[in-house]
Structures are given as C-alpha cells and as structure tokens.
C-alpha cells in the first residue's frame, strides 16, 4: 500500500485502492442486503474476477522486507504474509451477506514476531510436539531446542512460522493465490537434511481455500509435519467465545495425551466421551466436563484420527464448524491422517489482535490437519520420515460457506 492507512481500513476501502468492483462490493456494500439479494450477488460474485495484489507489510530487524498478498474471488478475500506464510485475514460473508474477518491475527509485523501463538502460520519443520525435543532416526539421535515445557512445539524455538518465505503469485482462470517456498538448512533447529518446502495457497470461485504442501529433503533423511495454524471465530475475529460453534468431526478415535500433551501412544475410541463430535455438537456443551483429558488440555487440544471417507477431490471430510447466529461455516477436507482440534485454551487476554480486541480463552479454534504429534517417537503411528529422493505431498481444503 502506498498510503498510511492501517490495514483494517485499507481492506474496507479495497475498491478505492484497486482491488476491483467485485471485491469492493463484497467488502463494503452488503451490510443491509436481503438474503435474496445476497444469494444473487453471491452467485454473481461466485463467477467474479479473481484478483491479487501485493503490498509491503513490514521489515524484520535483520532488514528483510515482508509483503502482504491479498487475493479475492469477489466474495471471500484472503490476506497472506510472507512472514511465516501466514494467513493474516479471511474476510467472508455471513448468511446475510455481512463481511467480517474471521481469522485471528495482527496488523503489524512486530506483534507477529513477539506475540503470535502461531496465528495463521505455516508451521514446520515438525508441527505439534516432539517429546523432550528428541528423536532417533537411522540410529542417530537428534535434539530440537525445547520451547513448550520440556518438549519441542511447532518446530522448536524458531520454526517456519518465524521465517520469511519466498512468494510466487499463482493465477489461472480457476484459482488465485500464492506459492510460498522456504529452504531449511541441514541442522536448522537440530533437524537433519536440507528441506525445501513449497506450500501453495489458492482460492477458487467456490470459496475453497486449498493448501498444497510439497517437500523434498537433500543430504540426509528427516522428519516433517507441515500444517497451517489458522485460528477462526466464525462470528468474526474478536467477538468472544466459540462455545456456541457447532462442530462435526469425523473421527472414531483420538490420541490421549500425558500432562505435557504428548500422546501416550494409545488410540482411544471417542464413543461415549466428550471427544465424540461425529454427531454435530456445540463445542461448549461438554468442554467443562470432568473428563481427565479435558482437564489436561484445559479444553480440547487433541489429535483426532480422521476416519471420514474421501469425498472431495479425493480428500476425506474431516470437520465442519458452524456458527449458528451469523451462519458462517468452514468445512475441512484433507489427505492427512490426523488433525489437532485446539479450542484456544491458552489465549489469556494478554494482547489485542487486529481489531483491537483482547483474545481470551476459548475465543477461537484451530483445526490443524497433520500427522500425529510425536510420531518420530511412536513407531506405531503413520511415519513422518522423508528420505532424499522422496517427495512429500499433502492437501487440505478449507471451504467457507453459510447455513
Ligand atoms: C497446540 C497448543 C498450543 C497452540 C499454540 C496448538 O497446536 O496444541 O497446545 O497452545 O498450538 O501454540
């Protein structure tokens, strides 16, 4: 952006700044639209023009420029930073056509660097926890710097969420978005092998935000677990608790954890427990139950073993979140075997986000599609090993809608 407007104002004036008529309409003129008009508008914008723009966002203390890419299909608008290949904003209409940002984040780089609990970030090299930061691969033991009690979380002290990724615009007649690439040197954060990861985020005209992960390793085998850590509140970022959001999660089992949130190794059935969301249930309905796993996690902070059938581009249905008042939904499909459902338990009101509201416990959820936590220390879990010559791929789709 060439002006000095804060980001939140900038997006409100997207049309004036050149994002195009369709985006400007979706962003600013739908507040009192009738459902019929909105449906007509959505149909029209559903075939709207795909657009993208790039603006400077900030500079790291090392002097590296960070950009924000904003891409839209005329109805949903996504902003992403080269810092951590981070989803900064997701602007999408509710059932009455009112557009809000539903993703937690900040409007400035220093807050991302200093405060962010992985808001919207692409997480790696190993998302989720590795017990004591230690694992053995081909007879070699590796130590990742611990940053979560005695364990390593989300890749150690300086994970992929704190790196500036290279960005390349992707634009076809069907999708618009950005391919982000980061090369992690051999030995970075203690992990073996030079890992090249490309994570491509694209939005289509049907409000599918598709994330394609691709990685190769050179020199030595490694372990990896790439995910995205976007936090949503479907009533709008900063609007309060997600207790009333209804969740359907297709999983027959989950991986119970010890006091450090490391899986015990057991795959426990969800049936008859507060972890059973196979029938849509409000997140807050059982979150205060005296189930020992809810006490350990201070709520939901658990990996689910996904058991849905592939039904969308060969990907399995994982979950659907629905906020009944405004009506927004987000549906998740993935090729990954698991997903961490995290009910924002450690948000504690200590800082304000992009809309100047404090984020308190349970004000958002994350649904991190992934391999199981601590897989390198659990030979019975699906393998997270990547060897030179192999290519790792996975895909996750977040679909935004209303009901
Ligand atoms: C973890 C939580 C953690 C959060 C933010 C989640 O993936 O499971 O325990 O607080 O990330 O770091």
mmCIF file of C-alpha atoms and ligand atoms in Angstrom:
data_model
loop_
_atom_site.group_PDB
_atom_site.id
_atom_site.type_symbol
_atom_site.label_atom_id
_atom_site.label_comp_id
_atom_site.label_asym_id
_atom_site.label_seq_id
_atom_site.Cartn_x
_atom_site.Cartn_y
_atom_site.Cartn_z
ATOM 1 C CA UNK A 1 0.000 0.000 0.000
ATOM 2 C CA UNK A 2 1.337 3.420 -0.818
ATOM 3 C CA UNK A 3 -0.756 5.211 1.822
ATOM 4 C CA UNK A 4 -0.509 5.153 5.607
ATOM 5 C CA UNK A 5 -3.884 3.633 6.405
ATOM 6 C CA UNK A 6 -3.937 0.848 8.980
ATOM 7 C CA UNK A 7 -4.616 -2.495 7.307
ATOM 8 C CA UNK A 8 -8.146 -2.814 8.643
ATOM 9 C CA UNK A 9 -9.117 0.472 6.996
ATOM 10 C CA UNK A 10 -7.275 -0.458 3.860
ATOM 11 C CA UNK A 11 -9.366 -3.564 3.338
ATOM 12 C CA UNK A 12 -12.563 -1.635 3.999
ATOM 13 C CA UNK A 13 -11.574 0.601 1.093
ATOM 14 C CA UNK A 14 -10.383 -2.173 -1.147
ATOM 15 C CA UNK A 15 -12.361 -0.918 -4.117
ATOM 16 C CA UNK A 16 -10.879 2.534 -3.976
ATOM 17 C CA UNK A 17 -7.428 1.016 -3.768
ATOM 18 C CA UNK A 18 -7.857 -1.042 -6.871
ATOM 19 C CA UNK A 19 -8.953 -4.469 -5.711
ATOM 20 C CA UNK A 20 -11.782 -4.279 -8.187
ATOM 21 C CA UNK A 21 -15.503 -3.706 -8.151
ATOM 22 C CA UNK A 22 -16.467 -7.212 -7.138
ATOM 23 C CA UNK A 23 -14.157 -7.237 -4.140
ATOM 24 C CA UNK A 24 -15.184 -3.747 -3.128
ATOM 25 C CA UNK A 25 -18.827 -4.798 -3.217
ATOM 26 C CA UNK A 26 -18.167 -7.885 -1.135
ATOM 27 C CA UNK A 27 -16.117 -5.889 1.348
ATOM 28 C CA UNK A 28 -18.199 -2.828 1.907
ATOM 29 C CA UNK A 29 -21.671 -2.653 0.479
ATOM 30 C CA UNK A 30 -23.507 -5.696 1.752
ATOM 31 C CA UNK A 31 -24.319 -4.704 5.320
ATOM 32 C CA UNK A 32 -28.095 -4.426 4.918
ATOM 33 C CA UNK A 33 -28.550 -6.724 1.957
ATOM 34 C CA UNK A 34 -31.574 -9.012 1.934
ATOM 35 C CA UNK A 35 -30.915 -12.764 1.797
ATOM 36 C CA UNK A 36 -32.273 -12.930 -1.766
ATOM 37 C CA UNK A 37 -30.123 -10.108 -2.985
ATOM 38 C CA UNK A 38 -27.134 -11.667 -1.281
ATOM 39 C CA UNK A 39 -27.804 -15.045 -2.855
ATOM 40 C CA UNK A 40 -27.996 -13.352 -6.258
ATOM 41 C CA UNK A 41 -24.867 -11.353 -5.501
ATOM 42 C CA UNK A 42 -23.039 -14.430 -4.296
ATOM 43 C CA UNK A 43 -23.971 -16.309 -7.444
ATOM 44 C CA UNK A 44 -22.701 -13.409 -9.480
ATOM 45 C CA UNK A 45 -19.548 -12.970 -7.434
ATOM 46 C CA UNK A 46 -19.068 -16.724 -7.421
ATOM 47 C CA UNK A 47 -18.149 -16.230 -11.023
ATOM 48 C CA UNK A 48 -16.398 -12.974 -10.202
ATOM 49 C CA UNK A 49 -12.981 -11.994 -11.246
ATOM 50 C CA UNK A 50 -10.049 -13.487 -9.397
ATOM 51 C CA UNK A 51 -7.665 -10.760 -8.328
ATOM 52 C CA UNK A 52 -4.466 -10.442 -6.327
ATOM 53 C CA UNK A 53 -2.273 -7.621 -5.170
ATOM 54 C CA UNK A 54 0.969 -7.321 -3.234
ATOM 55 C CA UNK A 55 1.861 -4.606 -0.710
ATOM 56 C CA UNK A 56 4.685 -4.056 1.762
ATOM 57 C CA UNK A 57 3.796 -5.159 5.313
ATOM 58 C CA UNK A 58 6.970 -4.505 7.318
ATOM 59 C CA UNK A 59 10.661 -5.143 7.704
ATOM 60 C CA UNK A 60 12.330 -7.643 10.034
ATOM 61 C CA UNK A 61 15.023 -6.420 12.473
ATOM 62 C CA UNK A 62 17.512 -8.002 10.042
ATOM 63 C CA UNK A 63 16.230 -5.673 7.313
ATOM 64 C CA UNK A 64 14.270 -8.231 5.292
ATOM 65 C CA UNK A 65 11.085 -6.883 3.691
ATOM 66 C CA UNK A 66 7.816 -8.700 4.402
ATOM 67 C CA UNK A 67 4.917 -8.448 1.960
ATOM 68 C CA UNK A 68 1.195 -8.995 2.257
ATOM 69 C CA UNK A 69 -0.631 -10.622 -0.651
ATOM 70 C CA UNK A 70 -4.377 -10.023 -0.834
ATOM 71 C CA UNK A 71 -6.403 -12.244 -3.134
ATOM 72 C CA UNK A 72 -10.107 -12.403 -3.738
ATOM 73 C CA UNK A 73 -12.803 -14.126 -5.747
ATOM 74 C CA UNK A 74 -15.133 -11.180 -5.202
ATOM 75 C CA UNK A 75 -16.791 -12.756 -2.172
ATOM 76 C CA UNK A 76 -14.031 -14.170 0.020
ATOM 77 C CA UNK A 77 -10.813 -12.199 0.419
ATOM 78 C CA UNK A 78 -7.651 -13.655 1.954
ATOM 79 C CA UNK A 79 -4.555 -11.774 3.072
ATOM 80 C CA UNK A 80 -1.303 -13.665 3.485
ATOM 81 C CA UNK A 81 2.109 -12.582 4.718
ATOM 82 C CA UNK A 82 5.483 -13.781 3.513
ATOM 83 C CA UNK A 83 6.319 -13.862 7.254
ATOM 84 C CA UNK A 84 5.623 -17.480 8.173
ATOM 85 C CA UNK A 85 3.499 -17.924 5.012
ATOM 86 C CA UNK A 86 0.796 -16.644 7.337
ATOM 87 C CA UNK A 87 -2.938 -16.268 6.749
ATOM 88 C CA UNK A 88 -3.481 -12.791 8.199
ATOM 89 C CA UNK A 89 -7.141 -12.231 7.338
ATOM 90 C CA UNK A 90 -10.069 -14.188 5.936
ATOM 91 C CA UNK A 91 -12.937 -11.872 5.003
ATOM 92 C CA UNK A 92 -16.096 -13.741 4.127
ATOM 93 C CA UNK A 93 -19.845 -13.000 4.271
ATOM 94 C CA UNK A 94 -22.300 -14.335 6.819
ATOM 95 C CA UNK A 95 -25.707 -15.624 5.784
ATOM 96 C CA UNK A 96 -26.996 -12.065 5.451
ATOM 97 C CA UNK A 97 -24.017 -11.010 3.365
ATOM 98 C CA UNK A 98 -22.160 -9.105 6.079
ATOM 99 C CA UNK A 99 -18.443 -9.485 5.551
ATOM 100 C CA UNK A 100 -16.152 -9.892 8.566
ATOM 101 C CA UNK A 101 -12.621 -11.029 9.140
ATOM 102 C CA UNK A 102 -12.962 -14.445 10.812
ATOM 103 C CA UNK A 103 -9.277 -15.184 11.381
ATOM 104 C CA UNK A 104 -7.165 -14.069 14.359
ATOM 105 C CA UNK A 105 -4.073 -12.013 13.638
ATOM 106 C CA UNK A 106 -2.262 -8.697 13.913
ATOM 107 C CA UNK A 107 -1.969 -5.600 11.745
ATOM 108 C CA UNK A 108 1.809 -5.277 12.197
ATOM 109 C CA UNK A 109 4.944 -7.390 11.931
ATOM 110 C CA UNK A 110 6.438 -6.742 15.409
ATOM 111 C CA UNK A 111 3.328 -8.234 17.054
ATOM 112 C CA UNK A 112 3.605 -11.330 14.863
ATOM 113 C CA UNK A 113 7.268 -11.697 15.788
ATOM 114 C CA UNK A 114 6.817 -11.074 19.525
ATOM 115 C CA UNK A 115 3.359 -12.291 20.488
ATOM 116 C CA UNK A 116 1.810 -14.604 17.962
ATOM 117 C CA UNK A 117 0.768 -18.084 19.122
ATOM 118 C CA UNK A 118 1.162 -19.199 15.503
ATOM 119 C CA UNK A 119 -1.812 -17.153 14.230
ATOM 120 C CA UNK A 120 -2.427 -18.312 10.650
ATOM 121 C CA UNK A 121 1.151 -19.501 10.263
ATOM 122 C CA UNK A 122 2.541 -22.300 8.164
ATOM 123 C CA UNK A 123 4.106 -24.494 10.822
ATOM 124 C CA UNK A 124 7.193 -26.672 10.443
ATOM 125 C CA UNK A 125 9.550 -28.448 10.213
ATOM 126 C CA UNK A 126 7.603 -30.532 12.698
ATOM 127 C CA UNK A 127 4.181 -29.160 13.658
ATOM 128 C CA UNK A 128 2.879 -30.143 17.114
ATOM 129 C CA UNK A 129 5.057 -31.730 19.791
ATOM 130 C CA UNK A 130 8.149 -33.901 19.931
ATOM 131 C CA UNK A 131 8.708 -35.323 23.414
ATOM 132 C CA UNK A 132 11.697 -33.654 25.081
ATOM 133 C CA UNK A 133 12.614 -32.429 21.584
ATOM 134 C CA UNK A 134 14.377 -35.725 20.985
ATOM 135 C CA UNK A 135 14.069 -38.476 18.382
ATOM 136 C CA UNK A 136 16.186 -41.162 16.777
ATOM 137 C CA UNK A 137 16.343 -41.756 13.026
ATOM 138 C CA UNK A 138 18.525 -44.436 11.384
ATOM 139 C CA UNK A 139 20.480 -44.803 14.637
ATOM 140 C CA UNK A 140 21.241 -41.078 15.022
ATOM 141 C CA UNK A 141 19.685 -39.122 17.878
ATOM 142 C CA UNK A 142 18.615 -35.551 17.201
ATOM 143 C CA UNK A 143 17.802 -32.783 19.676
ATOM 144 C CA UNK A 144 15.382 -29.971 18.846
ATOM 145 C CA UNK A 145 15.513 -26.930 21.176
ATOM 146 C CA UNK A 146 12.577 -27.260 23.578
ATOM 147 C CA UNK A 147 10.054 -24.402 23.813
ATOM 148 C CA UNK A 148 6.987 -25.890 25.496
ATOM 149 C CA UNK A 149 7.889 -27.102 28.979
ATOM 150 C CA UNK A 150 10.282 -29.958 28.390
ATOM 151 C CA UNK A 151 9.003 -30.564 24.847
ATOM 152 C CA UNK A 152 9.539 -29.085 21.380
ATOM 153 C CA UNK A 153 6.428 -27.477 19.846
ATOM 154 C CA UNK A 154 5.870 -26.476 16.216
ATOM 155 C CA UNK A 155 9.473 -26.916 15.086
ATOM 156 C CA UNK A 156 11.402 -25.590 18.095
ATOM 157 C CA UNK A 157 12.290 -22.074 19.215
ATOM 158 C CA UNK A 158 12.480 -20.611 15.684
ATOM 159 C CA UNK A 159 10.154 -22.589 13.458
ATOM 160 C CA UNK A 160 8.967 -21.984 9.898
ATOM 161 C CA UNK A 161 6.342 -19.569 11.273
ATOM 162 C CA UNK A 162 9.168 -17.103 12.015
ATOM 163 C CA UNK A 163 10.857 -17.275 8.598
ATOM 164 C CA UNK A 164 10.344 -15.034 5.600
ATOM 165 C CA UNK A 165 9.180 -17.264 2.738
ATOM 166 C CA UNK A 166 9.728 -16.595 -0.969
ATOM 167 C CA UNK A 167 6.426 -15.917 -2.728
ATOM 168 C CA UNK A 168 5.233 -16.521 -6.265
ATOM 169 C CA UNK A 169 1.796 -15.494 -7.486
ATOM 170 C CA UNK A 170 -0.428 -18.288 -8.829
ATOM 171 C CA UNK A 171 -3.185 -17.149 -11.165
ATOM 172 C CA UNK A 172 -5.213 -19.212 -13.618
ATOM 173 C CA UNK A 173 -8.776 -18.812 -14.862
ATOM 174 C CA UNK A 174 -9.875 -21.033 -11.939
ATOM 175 C CA UNK A 175 -7.747 -20.055 -8.925
ATOM 176 C CA UNK A 176 -5.707 -17.240 -7.459
ATOM 177 C CA UNK A 177 -3.151 -17.378 -4.673
ATOM 178 C CA UNK A 178 0.479 -17.656 -3.699
ATOM 179 C CA UNK A 179 3.117 -20.407 -3.676
ATOM 180 C CA UNK A 180 5.451 -19.929 -0.714
ATOM 181 C CA UNK A 181 8.868 -21.610 -0.572
ATOM 182 C CA UNK A 182 11.302 -21.938 2.306
ATOM 183 C CA UNK A 183 14.604 -23.826 2.285
ATOM 184 C CA UNK A 184 15.544 -25.024 5.755
ATOM 185 C CA UNK A 185 19.278 -25.764 6.012
ATOM 186 C CA UNK A 186 20.644 -29.075 7.272
ATOM 187 C CA UNK A 187 20.806 -28.841 11.065
ATOM 188 C CA UNK A 188 18.391 -25.908 11.446
ATOM 189 C CA UNK A 189 16.629 -26.324 14.808
ATOM 190 C CA UNK A 190 18.533 -29.603 15.095
ATOM 191 C CA UNK A 191 16.709 -31.319 12.210
ATOM 192 C CA UNK A 192 18.789 -33.326 9.719
ATOM 193 C CA UNK A 193 18.831 -32.673 5.962
ATOM 194 C CA UNK A 194 18.187 -29.604 3.837
ATOM 195 C CA UNK A 195 14.412 -29.419 3.495
ATOM 196 C CA UNK A 196 12.765 -27.483 0.679
ATOM 197 C CA UNK A 197 9.077 -26.857 1.323
ATOM 198 C CA UNK A 198 6.627 -25.232 -1.071
ATOM 199 C CA UNK A 199 3.184 -24.521 0.308
ATOM 200 C CA UNK A 200 0.676 -23.230 -2.240
ATOM 201 C CA UNK A 201 -2.444 -21.420 -1.052
ATOM 202 C CA UNK A 202 -5.136 -20.913 -3.714
ATOM 203 C CA UNK A 203 -8.698 -19.633 -3.615
ATOM 204 C CA UNK A 204 -11.218 -20.692 -6.244
ATOM 205 C CA UNK A 205 -14.570 -19.213 -7.231
ATOM 206 C CA UNK A 206 -16.450 -21.589 -4.905
ATOM 207 C CA UNK A 207 -14.696 -20.297 -1.739
ATOM 208 C CA UNK A 208 -12.345 -23.249 -1.415
ATOM 209 C CA UNK A 209 -9.032 -22.224 0.112
ATOM 210 C CA UNK A 210 -6.768 -25.063 -0.953
ATOM 211 C CA UNK A 211 -3.382 -25.681 0.659
ATOM 212 C CA UNK A 212 -0.950 -27.948 -1.206
ATOM 213 C CA UNK A 213 2.195 -28.941 0.671
ATOM 214 C CA UNK A 214 5.217 -30.294 -1.169
ATOM 215 C CA UNK A 215 8.617 -31.048 0.341
ATOM 216 C CA UNK A 216 11.884 -32.741 -0.550
ATOM 217 C CA UNK A 217 14.994 -33.303 1.518
ATOM 218 C CA UNK A 218 18.647 -33.355 0.440
ATOM 219 C CA UNK A 219 21.675 -34.899 2.118
ATOM 220 C CA UNK A 220 20.040 -36.810 4.995
ATOM 221 C CA UNK A 221 16.633 -38.239 5.855
ATOM 222 C CA UNK A 222 14.480 -36.105 8.111
ATOM 223 C CA UNK A 223 11.099 -35.998 9.807
ATOM 224 C CA UNK A 224 8.438 -33.440 8.954
ATOM 225 C CA UNK A 225 4.924 -32.453 9.870
ATOM 226 C CA UNK A 226 3.723 -29.397 7.970
ATOM 227 C CA UNK A 227 0.442 -27.725 8.813
ATOM 228 C CA UNK A 228 -1.293 -24.377 8.997
ATOM 229 C CA UNK A 229 -2.312 -22.871 12.329
ATOM 230 C CA UNK A 230 -5.135 -20.520 11.353
ATOM 231 C CA UNK A 231 -7.477 -19.654 14.246
ATOM 232 C CA UNK A 232 -11.099 -18.944 13.388
ATOM 233 C CA UNK A 233 -14.026 -17.340 15.111
ATOM 234 C CA UNK A 234 -16.830 -17.657 12.577
ATOM 235 C CA UNK A 235 -18.829 -14.815 14.148
ATOM 236 C CA UNK A 236 -15.873 -12.542 13.466
ATOM 237 C CA UNK A 237 -12.404 -12.210 14.970
ATOM 238 C CA UNK A 238 -12.512 -10.755 18.477
ATOM 239 C CA UNK A 239 -16.255 -11.290 19.023
ATOM 240 C CA UNK A 240 -15.982 -13.603 22.034
ATOM 241 C CA UNK A 241 -16.369 -17.287 22.787
ATOM 242 C CA UNK A 242 -16.626 -20.142 20.296
ATOM 243 C CA UNK A 243 -18.592 -22.231 22.821
ATOM 244 C CA UNK A 244 -21.688 -21.931 20.615
ATOM 245 C CA UNK A 245 -19.971 -23.052 17.414
ATOM 246 C CA UNK A 246 -21.261 -26.450 16.352
ATOM 247 C CA UNK A 247 -18.641 -28.994 15.322
ATOM 248 C CA UNK A 248 -18.962 -32.157 13.282
ATOM 249 C CA UNK A 249 -15.663 -34.079 13.347
ATOM 250 C CA UNK A 250 -15.332 -37.415 11.583
ATOM 251 C CA UNK A 251 -13.077 -39.403 13.848
ATOM 252 C CA UNK A 252 -13.688 -42.670 15.642
ATOM 253 C CA UNK A 253 -10.503 -42.325 17.722
ATOM 254 C CA UNK A 254 -8.177 -39.746 19.184
ATOM 255 C CA UNK A 255 -4.723 -39.812 20.719
ATOM 256 C CA UNK A 256 -4.911 -39.212 24.512
ATOM 257 C CA UNK A 257 -2.010 -37.270 25.993
ATOM 258 C CA UNK A 258 0.075 -37.045 29.150
ATOM 259 C CA UNK A 259 0.422 -33.895 31.254
ATOM 260 C CA UNK A 260 2.850 -32.408 28.707
ATOM 261 C CA UNK A 261 0.324 -33.013 25.877
ATOM 262 C CA UNK A 262 2.466 -35.813 24.445
ATOM 263 C CA UNK A 263 0.448 -38.780 23.100
ATOM 264 C CA UNK A 264 0.546 -41.835 25.330
ATOM 265 C CA UNK A 265 0.540 -43.993 22.177
ATOM 266 C CA UNK A 266 -2.996 -45.203 22.713
ATOM 267 C CA UNK A 267 -5.657 -44.705 20.024
ATOM 268 C CA UNK A 268 -8.731 -44.295 22.214
ATOM 269 C CA UNK A 269 -12.319 -44.523 20.977
ATOM 270 C CA UNK A 270 -14.253 -41.264 21.161
ATOM 271 C CA UNK A 271 -17.580 -43.066 21.622
ATOM 272 C CA UNK A 272 -19.269 -42.142 24.887
ATOM 273 C CA UNK A 273 -16.806 -39.312 25.644
ATOM 274 C CA UNK A 274 -16.793 -35.514 25.161
ATOM 275 C CA UNK A 275 -14.467 -36.199 22.215
ATOM 276 C CA UNK A 276 -17.247 -37.637 20.078
ATOM 277 C CA UNK A 277 -18.280 -34.988 17.541
ATOM 278 C CA UNK A 278 -19.440 -37.448 14.892
ATOM 279 C CA UNK A 279 -22.888 -36.025 15.534
ATOM 280 C CA UNK A 280 -22.714 -32.213 15.286
ATOM 281 C CA UNK A 281 -22.407 -30.794 18.833
ATOM 282 C CA UNK A 282 -21.698 -27.367 20.284
ATOM 283 C CA UNK A 283 -18.050 -27.067 21.291
ATOM 284 C CA UNK A 284 -19.004 -25.638 24.694
ATOM 285 C CA UNK A 285 -21.514 -28.335 25.548
ATOM 286 C CA UNK A 286 -19.056 -30.714 27.219
ATOM 287 C CA UNK A 287 -15.846 -28.670 27.385
ATOM 288 C CA UNK A 288 -16.204 -28.227 31.160
ATOM 289 C CA UNK A 289 -16.868 -31.941 31.834
ATOM 290 C CA UNK A 290 -14.591 -33.622 34.362
ATOM 291 C CA UNK A 291 -13.011 -35.892 31.729
ATOM 292 C CA UNK A 292 -9.289 -36.170 32.656
ATOM 293 C CA UNK A 293 -8.190 -35.400 29.073
ATOM 294 C CA UNK A 294 -10.154 -32.131 29.097
ATOM 295 C CA UNK A 295 -8.524 -31.206 32.387
ATOM 296 C CA UNK A 296 -5.030 -31.890 30.998
ATOM 297 C CA UNK A 297 -5.734 -29.894 27.832
ATOM 298 C CA UNK A 298 -7.701 -27.127 29.622
ATOM 299 C CA UNK A 299 -10.276 -27.945 26.964
ATOM 300 C CA UNK A 300 -9.761 -29.547 23.576
ATOM 301 C CA UNK A 301 -6.120 -29.709 22.494
ATOM 302 C CA UNK A 302 -6.025 -33.172 20.985
ATOM 303 C CA UNK A 303 -5.172 -35.000 17.797
ATOM 304 C CA UNK A 304 -8.054 -36.875 16.190
ATOM 305 C CA UNK A 305 -7.561 -39.928 13.973
ATOM 306 C CA UNK A 306 -9.616 -38.968 10.937
ATOM 307 C CA UNK A 307 -11.967 -41.626 9.663
ATOM 308 C CA UNK A 308 -14.098 -39.829 7.055
ATOM 309 C CA UNK A 309 -14.436 -41.128 3.512
ATOM 310 C CA UNK A 310 -12.718 -39.339 0.627
ATOM 311 C CA UNK A 311 -15.457 -37.226 -0.986
ATOM 312 C CA UNK A 312 -13.898 -34.010 -2.290
ATOM 313 C CA UNK A 313 -11.058 -34.070 -4.841
ATOM 314 C CA UNK A 314 -10.001 -37.420 -3.325
ATOM 315 C CA UNK A 315 -9.729 -35.813 0.128
ATOM 316 C CA UNK A 316 -11.569 -37.049 3.178
ATOM 317 C CA UNK A 317 -14.113 -34.992 5.017
ATOM 318 C CA UNK A 318 -12.539 -34.062 8.344
ATOM 319 C CA UNK A 319 -14.749 -31.477 10.021
ATOM 320 C CA UNK A 320 -17.346 -28.789 9.661
ATOM 321 C CA UNK A 321 -17.659 -25.836 12.032
ATOM 322 C CA UNK A 322 -20.892 -23.832 12.057
ATOM 323 C CA UNK A 323 -21.669 -20.632 13.928
ATOM 324 C CA UNK A 324 -25.479 -20.657 14.202
ATOM 325 C CA UNK A 325 -26.104 -16.928 14.798
ATOM 326 C CA UNK A 326 -24.327 -15.424 11.783
ATOM 327 C CA UNK A 327 -24.474 -18.708 9.886
ATOM 328 C CA UNK A 328 -20.894 -18.991 8.644
ATOM 329 C CA UNK A 329 -19.419 -22.440 8.121
ATOM 330 C CA UNK A 330 -15.943 -23.715 7.424
ATOM 331 C CA UNK A 331 -15.575 -27.252 6.148
ATOM 332 C CA UNK A 332 -12.239 -29.042 6.168
ATOM 333 C CA UNK A 333 -11.125 -31.814 3.820
ATOM 334 C CA UNK A 334 -7.650 -33.294 3.938
ATOM 335 C CA UNK A 335 -5.309 -36.021 2.812
ATOM 336 C CA UNK A 336 -3.659 -36.012 6.249
ATOM 337 C CA UNK A 337 -4.301 -38.842 8.749
ATOM 338 C CA UNK A 338 -4.970 -36.561 11.726
ATOM 339 C CA UNK A 339 -5.992 -33.136 12.935
ATOM 340 C CA UNK A 340 -5.344 -31.244 16.161
ATOM 341 C CA UNK A 341 -8.541 -29.653 17.383
ATOM 342 C CA UNK A 342 -7.460 -26.811 19.669
ATOM 343 C CA UNK A 343 -10.127 -24.726 21.410
ATOM 344 C CA UNK A 344 -7.904 -21.696 22.049
ATOM 345 C CA UNK A 345 -7.267 -22.717 25.670
ATOM 346 C CA UNK A 346 -4.073 -20.731 26.153
ATOM 347 C CA UNK A 347 -5.383 -17.416 24.810
ATOM 348 C CA UNK A 348 -5.384 -15.383 28.007
ATOM 349 C CA UNK A 349 -6.322 -11.812 27.140
ATOM 350 C CA UNK A 350 -2.762 -10.529 27.365
ATOM 351 C CA UNK A 351 -2.755 -8.816 23.964
ATOM 352 C CA UNK A 352 -5.047 -7.330 21.389
ATOM 353 C CA UNK A 353 -5.436 -8.567 17.853
ATOM 354 C CA UNK A 354 -6.106 -6.943 14.518
ATOM 355 C CA UNK A 355 -9.465 -5.451 15.577
ATOM 356 C CA UNK A 356 -8.040 -4.092 18.880
ATOM 357 C CA UNK A 357 -9.909 -6.708 20.912
ATOM 358 C CA UNK A 358 -8.273 -8.950 23.518
ATOM 359 C CA UNK A 359 -8.317 -12.621 22.737
ATOM 360 C CA UNK A 360 -9.410 -14.612 25.776
ATOM 361 C CA UNK A 361 -9.568 -18.326 26.493
ATOM 362 C CA UNK A 362 -11.863 -20.091 24.024
ATOM 363 C CA UNK A 363 -12.279 -17.095 21.701
ATOM 364 C CA UNK A 364 -11.180 -19.092 18.641
ATOM 365 C CA UNK A 365 -10.412 -22.588 17.446
ATOM 366 C CA UNK A 366 -7.672 -24.073 15.315
ATOM 367 C CA UNK A 367 -8.003 -27.254 13.312
ATOM 368 C CA UNK A 368 -4.503 -28.275 12.298
ATOM 369 C CA UNK A 369 -4.503 -31.104 9.761
ATOM 370 C CA UNK A 370 -1.371 -33.128 10.345
ATOM 371 C CA UNK A 371 0.399 -36.351 11.172
ATOM 372 C CA UNK A 372 0.063 -37.382 14.784
ATOM 373 C CA UNK A 373 2.082 -35.491 17.435
ATOM 374 C CA UNK A 374 5.418 -37.019 18.445
ATOM 375 C CA UNK A 375 5.268 -39.557 15.603
ATOM 376 C CA UNK A 376 9.095 -39.781 15.432
ATOM 377 C CA UNK A 377 8.965 -41.388 18.903
ATOM 378 C CA UNK A 378 5.966 -43.638 18.120
ATOM 379 C CA UNK A 379 6.805 -46.336 15.547
ATOM 380 C CA UNK A 380 3.147 -47.454 15.533
ATOM 381 C CA UNK A 381 1.942 -44.057 14.246
ATOM 382 C CA UNK A 382 1.960 -43.317 10.482
ATOM 383 C CA UNK A 383 5.544 -42.415 9.539
ATOM 384 C CA UNK A 384 6.728 -38.808 9.240
ATOM 385 C CA UNK A 385 10.119 -39.763 7.781
ATOM 386 C CA UNK A 386 11.129 -38.199 4.459
ATOM 387 C CA UNK A 387 14.188 -39.526 2.632
ATOM 388 C CA UNK A 388 16.291 -37.992 -0.134
ATOM 389 C CA UNK A 389 14.657 -38.869 -3.469
ATOM 390 C CA UNK A 390 11.147 -38.939 -1.985
ATOM 391 C CA UNK A 391 8.586 -36.169 -2.340
ATOM 392 C CA UNK A 392 6.170 -35.375 0.455
ATOM 393 C CA UNK A 393 2.770 -34.040 -0.602
ATOM 394 C CA UNK A 394 -0.432 -33.320 1.259
ATOM 395 C CA UNK A 395 -3.510 -31.220 0.643
ATOM 396 C CA UNK A 396 -6.035 -29.537 2.900
ATOM 397 C CA UNK A 397 -9.056 -27.521 1.774
ATOM 398 C CA UNK A 398 -10.961 -25.037 3.942
ATOM 399 C CA UNK A 399 -14.327 -24.258 2.339
ATOM 400 C CA UNK A 400 -16.128 -21.121 3.517
ATOM 401 C CA UNK A 401 -19.902 -21.010 3.354
ATOM 402 C CA UNK A 402 -23.113 -20.244 5.222
ATOM 403 C CA UNK A 403 -26.006 -22.282 6.533
HETATM 404 C C1 LIG B 1 -1.082 -26.691 20.487
HETATM 405 C C2 LIG B 1 -1.461 -25.886 21.720
HETATM 406 C C3 LIG B 1 -0.749 -24.579 21.660
HETATM 407 C C4 LIG B 1 -1.123 -23.890 20.367
HETATM 408 C C5 LIG B 1 -0.422 -22.583 20.181
HETATM 409 C C6 LIG B 1 -1.522 -25.936 19.303
HETATM 410 O O1 LIG B 1 -1.195 -26.634 18.140
HETATM 411 O O2 LIG B 1 -1.590 -27.977 20.528
HETATM 412 O O3 LIG B 1 -1.118 -26.571 22.898
HETATM 413 O O4 LIG B 1 -1.041 -23.779 22.753
HETATM 414 O O5 LIG B 1 -0.828 -24.707 19.282
HETATM 415 O O6 LIG B 1 0.925 -22.737 20.327
#
